[in-house]
Short mmCIF file of C-alpha atoms in Angstrom, two decimals:
data_model
loop_
_atom_site.label_atom_id
_atom_site.label_comp_id
_atom_site.label_asym_id
_atom_site.label_seq_id
_atom_site.Cartn_x
_atom_site.Cartn_y
_atom_site.Cartn_z
CA UNK A 1 7.08 15.33 9.57
CA UNK A 2 6.42 14.48 13.18
CA UNK A 3 9.20 14.42 15.56
CA UNK A 4 11.29 10.77 16.87
CA UNK A 5 8.65 10.57 19.86
CA UNK A 6 5.62 11.60 18.63
CA UNK A 7 5.94 8.78 15.75
CA UNK A 8 6.47 6.53 18.26
CA UNK A 9 3.40 6.90 19.71
CA UNK A 10 1.61 6.87 16.29
CA UNK A 11 3.33 3.54 15.51
CA UNK A 12 2.43 1.41 18.84
CA UNK A 13 2.83 -1.97 16.55
CA UNK A 14 -1.24 -3.62 18.94
CA UNK A 15 -2.88 -0.20 17.36
CA UNK A 16 -0.68 -0.47 14.04
CA UNK A 17 -0.71 -1.98 10.28
CA UNK A 18 0.80 -2.16 7.49
CA UNK A 19 -0.74 -2.37 3.88
CA UNK A 20 1.02 -2.13 0.50
CA UNK A 21 -0.88 -1.47 -2.38
CA UNK A 22 -0.58 -3.31 -5.34
CA UNK A 23 2.77 -4.43 -5.06
CA UNK A 24 2.23 -7.04 -7.45
CA UNK A 25 3.71 -8.51 -10.49
CA UNK A 26 1.47 -7.45 -12.95
CA UNK A 27 1.88 -4.01 -11.50
CA UNK A 28 5.70 -3.73 -10.56
CA UNK A 29 6.97 -7.19 -11.79
CA UNK A 30 9.89 -7.59 -14.38
CA UNK A 31 6.73 -8.56 -17.00
CA UNK A 32 4.20 -5.49 -15.80
CA UNK A 33 1.41 -4.23 -17.58
CA UNK A 34 3.37 -0.76 -17.18
CA UNK A 35 6.34 -0.94 -17.42
CA UNK A 36 6.81 2.91 -16.12
CA UNK A 37 5.35 2.07 -13.22
CA UNK A 38 7.45 -0.94 -12.28
CA UNK A 39 10.81 0.83 -13.47
CA UNK A 40 9.91 3.43 -11.34
CA UNK A 41 9.22 1.69 -8.36
CA UNK A 42 12.52 -0.30 -8.83
CA UNK A 43 14.79 2.33 -9.49
CA UNK A 44 13.39 4.94 -7.03
CA UNK A 45 13.72 1.93 -4.16
CA UNK A 46 10.29 2.31 -3.36
CA UNK A 47 9.63 -1.42 -4.23
CA UNK A 48 13.01 -2.59 -1.78
CA UNK A 49 11.38 -0.48 1.60
CA UNK A 50 8.36 -1.48 1.13
CA UNK A 51 10.07 -5.51 1.42
CA UNK A 52 12.20 -3.90 4.49
CA UNK A 53 8.97 -2.25 5.93
CA UNK A 54 7.02 -5.12 5.75
CA UNK A 55 10.37 -7.53 7.48
CA UNK A 56 10.63 -5.76 10.01
CA UNK A 57 6.66 -5.69 10.71
CA UNK A 58 6.87 -9.69 10.69
CA UNK A 59 9.89 -9.34 13.30
CA UNK A 60 8.67 -6.59 15.34
CA UNK A 61 4.63 -7.72 15.25
CA UNK A 62 2.98 -5.54 13.16
CA UNK A 63 -0.15 -6.47 11.29
CA UNK A 64 0.57 -7.14 7.00
CA UNK A 65 -2.30 -6.61 5.02
CA UNK A 66 -1.68 -7.06 0.98
CA UNK A 67 -4.16 -5.00 -1.26
CA UNK A 68 -4.47 -6.73 -4.77
CA UNK A 69 -6.73 -5.43 -7.43
CA UNK A 70 -7.34 -8.54 -10.19
CA UNK A 71 -10.07 -8.62 -12.75
CA UNK A 72 -11.85 -12.30 -13.97
CA UNK A 73 -10.75 -13.67 -17.14
CA UNK A 74 -14.40 -12.77 -18.73
CA UNK A 75 -14.26 -8.67 -17.06
CA UNK A 76 -17.22 -9.98 -15.30
CA UNK A 77 -17.46 -7.38 -12.27
CA UNK A 78 -15.37 -5.08 -13.04
CA UNK A 79 -15.83 -1.12 -13.81
CA UNK A 80 -15.83 0.22 -17.08
CA UNK A 81 -16.80 4.03 -15.89
CA UNK A 82 -13.15 5.64 -16.84
CA UNK A 83 -10.73 5.96 -19.29
CA UNK A 84 -8.34 4.03 -16.56
CA UNK A 85 -10.45 0.76 -16.70
CA UNK A 86 -11.33 0.99 -20.42
CA UNK A 87 -7.62 1.48 -20.96
CA UNK A 88 -6.48 -1.98 -18.64
CA UNK A 89 -8.40 -4.45 -21.10
CA UNK A 90 -6.14 -3.51 -23.67
CA UNK A 91 -3.37 -4.36 -22.18
CA UNK A 92 -0.75 -6.57 -22.82
CA UNK A 93 -0.44 -8.16 -19.00
CA UNK A 94 -4.63 -8.86 -17.34
CA UNK A 95 -4.44 -8.96 -13.68
CA UNK A 96 -6.31 -12.24 -14.45
CA UNK A 97 -7.10 -14.27 -10.80
CA UNK A 98 -5.82 -16.99 -9.81
CA UNK A 99 -2.27 -15.51 -12.59
CA UNK A 100 1.35 -15.00 -11.51
CA UNK A 101 1.03 -11.74 -12.30
CA UNK A 102 -1.59 -11.11 -8.92
CA UNK A 103 0.94 -12.50 -6.98
CA UNK A 104 3.01 -10.07 -4.05
CA UNK A 105 6.05 -9.11 -6.32
CA UNK A 106 9.86 -9.84 -4.50
CA UNK A 107 11.46 -8.92 -3.03
CA UNK A 108 8.71 -8.79 -0.19
CA UNK A 109 7.92 -11.35 1.30
CA UNK A 110 5.01 -12.77 2.84
CA UNK A 111 3.82 -14.90 5.99
CA UNK A 112 0.96 -16.76 6.40
CA UNK A 113 0.26 -14.07 9.10
CA UNK A 114 -0.14 -11.66 6.28
CA UNK A 115 -3.50 -11.07 4.95
CA UNK A 116 -4.06 -11.25 1.11
CA UNK A 117 -7.13 -8.56 -0.40
CA UNK A 118 -8.29 -9.11 -3.63
CA UNK A 119 -10.54 -6.43 -5.27
CA UNK A 120 -12.04 -7.08 -8.41
CA UNK A 121 -13.79 -3.51 -9.08
CA UNK A 122 -13.08 0.04 -7.98
CA UNK A 123 -9.86 2.45 -7.43
CA UNK A 124 -9.57 1.45 -4.32
CA UNK A 125 -7.85 -0.95 -1.78
CA UNK A 126 -10.67 -0.17 1.37
CA UNK A 127 -13.63 1.22 0.04
CA UNK A 128 -15.99 -2.22 -0.63
CA UNK A 129 -13.43 -3.77 0.53
CA UNK A 130 -12.50 -6.62 3.67
CA UNK A 131 -10.49 -4.34 4.44
CA UNK A 132 -11.65 -1.93 6.78
CA UNK A 133 -13.28 -4.70 8.90
CA UNK A 134 -10.26 -6.40 9.41
CA UNK A 135 -8.49 -2.71 10.73
CA UNK A 136 -11.11 -2.46 12.79
CA UNK A 137 -11.14 -6.07 14.07
CA UNK A 138 -7.86 -6.25 15.08
CA UNK A 139 -7.71 -2.85 16.47
CA UNK A 140 -6.40 -0.47 14.39
CA UNK A 141 -5.61 2.84 14.67
CA UNK A 142 -2.58 3.85 12.78
CA UNK A 143 -2.27 2.51 8.86
CA UNK A 144 1.16 2.67 7.54
CA UNK A 145 0.27 3.40 3.64
CA UNK A 146 2.85 2.31 0.95
CA UNK A 147 3.19 0.55 -2.91
CA UNK A 148 1.29 1.51 -5.60
CA UNK A 149 0.46 4.38 -7.43
CA UNK A 150 0.91 7.99 -6.48
CA UNK A 151 -1.75 8.31 -9.21
CA UNK A 152 -4.55 7.04 -8.56
CA UNK A 153 -4.25 3.74 -5.75
CA UNK A 154 -2.35 5.49 -3.20
CA UNK A 155 -4.05 8.65 -2.28
CA UNK A 156 -7.30 6.96 -2.54
CA UNK A 157 -6.17 4.30 0.30
CA UNK A 158 -5.27 7.13 2.43
CA UNK A 159 -7.97 8.98 1.89
CA UNK A 160 -10.58 6.44 2.16
CA UNK A 161 -8.09 5.15 6.07
CA UNK A 162 -9.02 9.58 7.04
CA UNK A 163 -12.72 9.54 6.37
CA UNK A 164 -12.92 6.07 8.80
CA UNK A 165 -11.28 7.37 11.77
CA UNK A 166 -7.31 6.17 11.02
CA UNK A 167 -4.25 7.95 11.37
CA UNK A 168 -2.63 7.36 7.54
CA UNK A 169 1.02 7.16 7.85
CA UNK A 170 2.85 7.79 4.27
CA UNK A 171 6.99 6.52 4.37
CA UNK A 172 7.87 8.66 1.46
CA UNK A 173 10.33 7.05 0.04
CA UNK A 174 8.54 3.28 -0.26
CA UNK A 175 5.41 4.75 -2.63
CA UNK A 176 5.63 5.44 -6.12
CA UNK A 177 4.22 6.93 -9.14
CA UNK A 178 4.77 8.25 -12.82
CA UNK A 179 6.34 10.79 -13.92
CA UNK A 180 8.99 10.72 -11.20
CA UNK A 181 8.41 13.89 -10.04
CA UNK A 182 5.21 14.02 -9.88
CA UNK A 183 5.24 11.57 -6.61
CA UNK A 184 6.96 14.15 -4.34
CA UNK A 185 4.62 17.02 -5.72
CA UNK A 186 1.55 15.12 -4.75
CA UNK A 187 2.50 14.12 -1.31
CA UNK A 188 3.83 17.68 -0.36
CA UNK A 189 0.92 19.14 -2.23
CA UNK A 190 -2.20 16.32 -0.82
CA UNK A 191 -1.20 13.39 1.08
CA UNK A 192 0.46 16.00 3.72
CA UNK A 193 -2.75 17.59 4.37
CA UNK A 194 -4.36 14.47 5.50
CA UNK A 195 -1.38 11.74 6.13
CA UNK A 196 1.38 12.25 8.29
CA UNK A 197 4.52 11.26 6.60
CA UNK A 198 7.67 10.50 6.86
CA UNK A 199 10.28 7.75 5.95
CA UNK A 200 10.99 4.72 5.45
CA UNK A 201 14.52 4.06 8.30
CA UNK A 202 12.59 6.28 10.19
CA UNK A 203 9.38 4.02 10.82
CA UNK A 204 11.75 0.85 10.84
CA UNK A 205 13.21 3.16 13.99
CA UNK A 206 10.45 2.75 15.97
CA UNK A 207 9.88 -0.90 15.32
CA UNK A 208 13.02 -1.38 16.29
CA UNK A 209 12.56 0.53 19.54
CA UNK A 210 12.19 -0.64 23.30
CA UNK A 211 8.52 0.10 24.54
CA UNK A 212 7.56 1.64 27.87
CA UNK A 213 5.71 -0.97 30.43
CA UNK A 214 2.38 0.52 30.92
#
């Protein structure tokens, strides 16, 4: 993990954006299409930590982007080129546009200043969405990646961010996947090679500390 000073330099509020990945009711809520993932996101404390980070970002002026996955009722435009997509079509809860399933899940709060970016296709919150253009227009240099799942969307977001020249920061206790022991192994063996791994408390500490004047 980086030193407190090193992390503090990375997390300058003027050039930092907090991204929440698929923290929506139909994924991590009580009526999730993926109940095992929802249980893990809640029991591990990851969802609560995402909410803490979002709240602190709102207080300190760090921009928040919520990346959500949804589909049209007719399924048009959605991928079918992998087993994951075909299995999703058969789930009892569908992430249909305009429904409760694709609203950001409590206890995460959404304010008017937040961006909510919705995608109809693919695995990535960044590739093929508005997120990259928004980050560039916001002057982002550091992207904090949080949410679910550690199996697919979170590493996809980290890789896409790094490939586009952003520094990725991952609070390890603010992401979740299944099974429970997969997430720390994936962080240690994969994300740690390309992202700065830290914790929710360390990020909050950097948000709260006074900034030196230029």
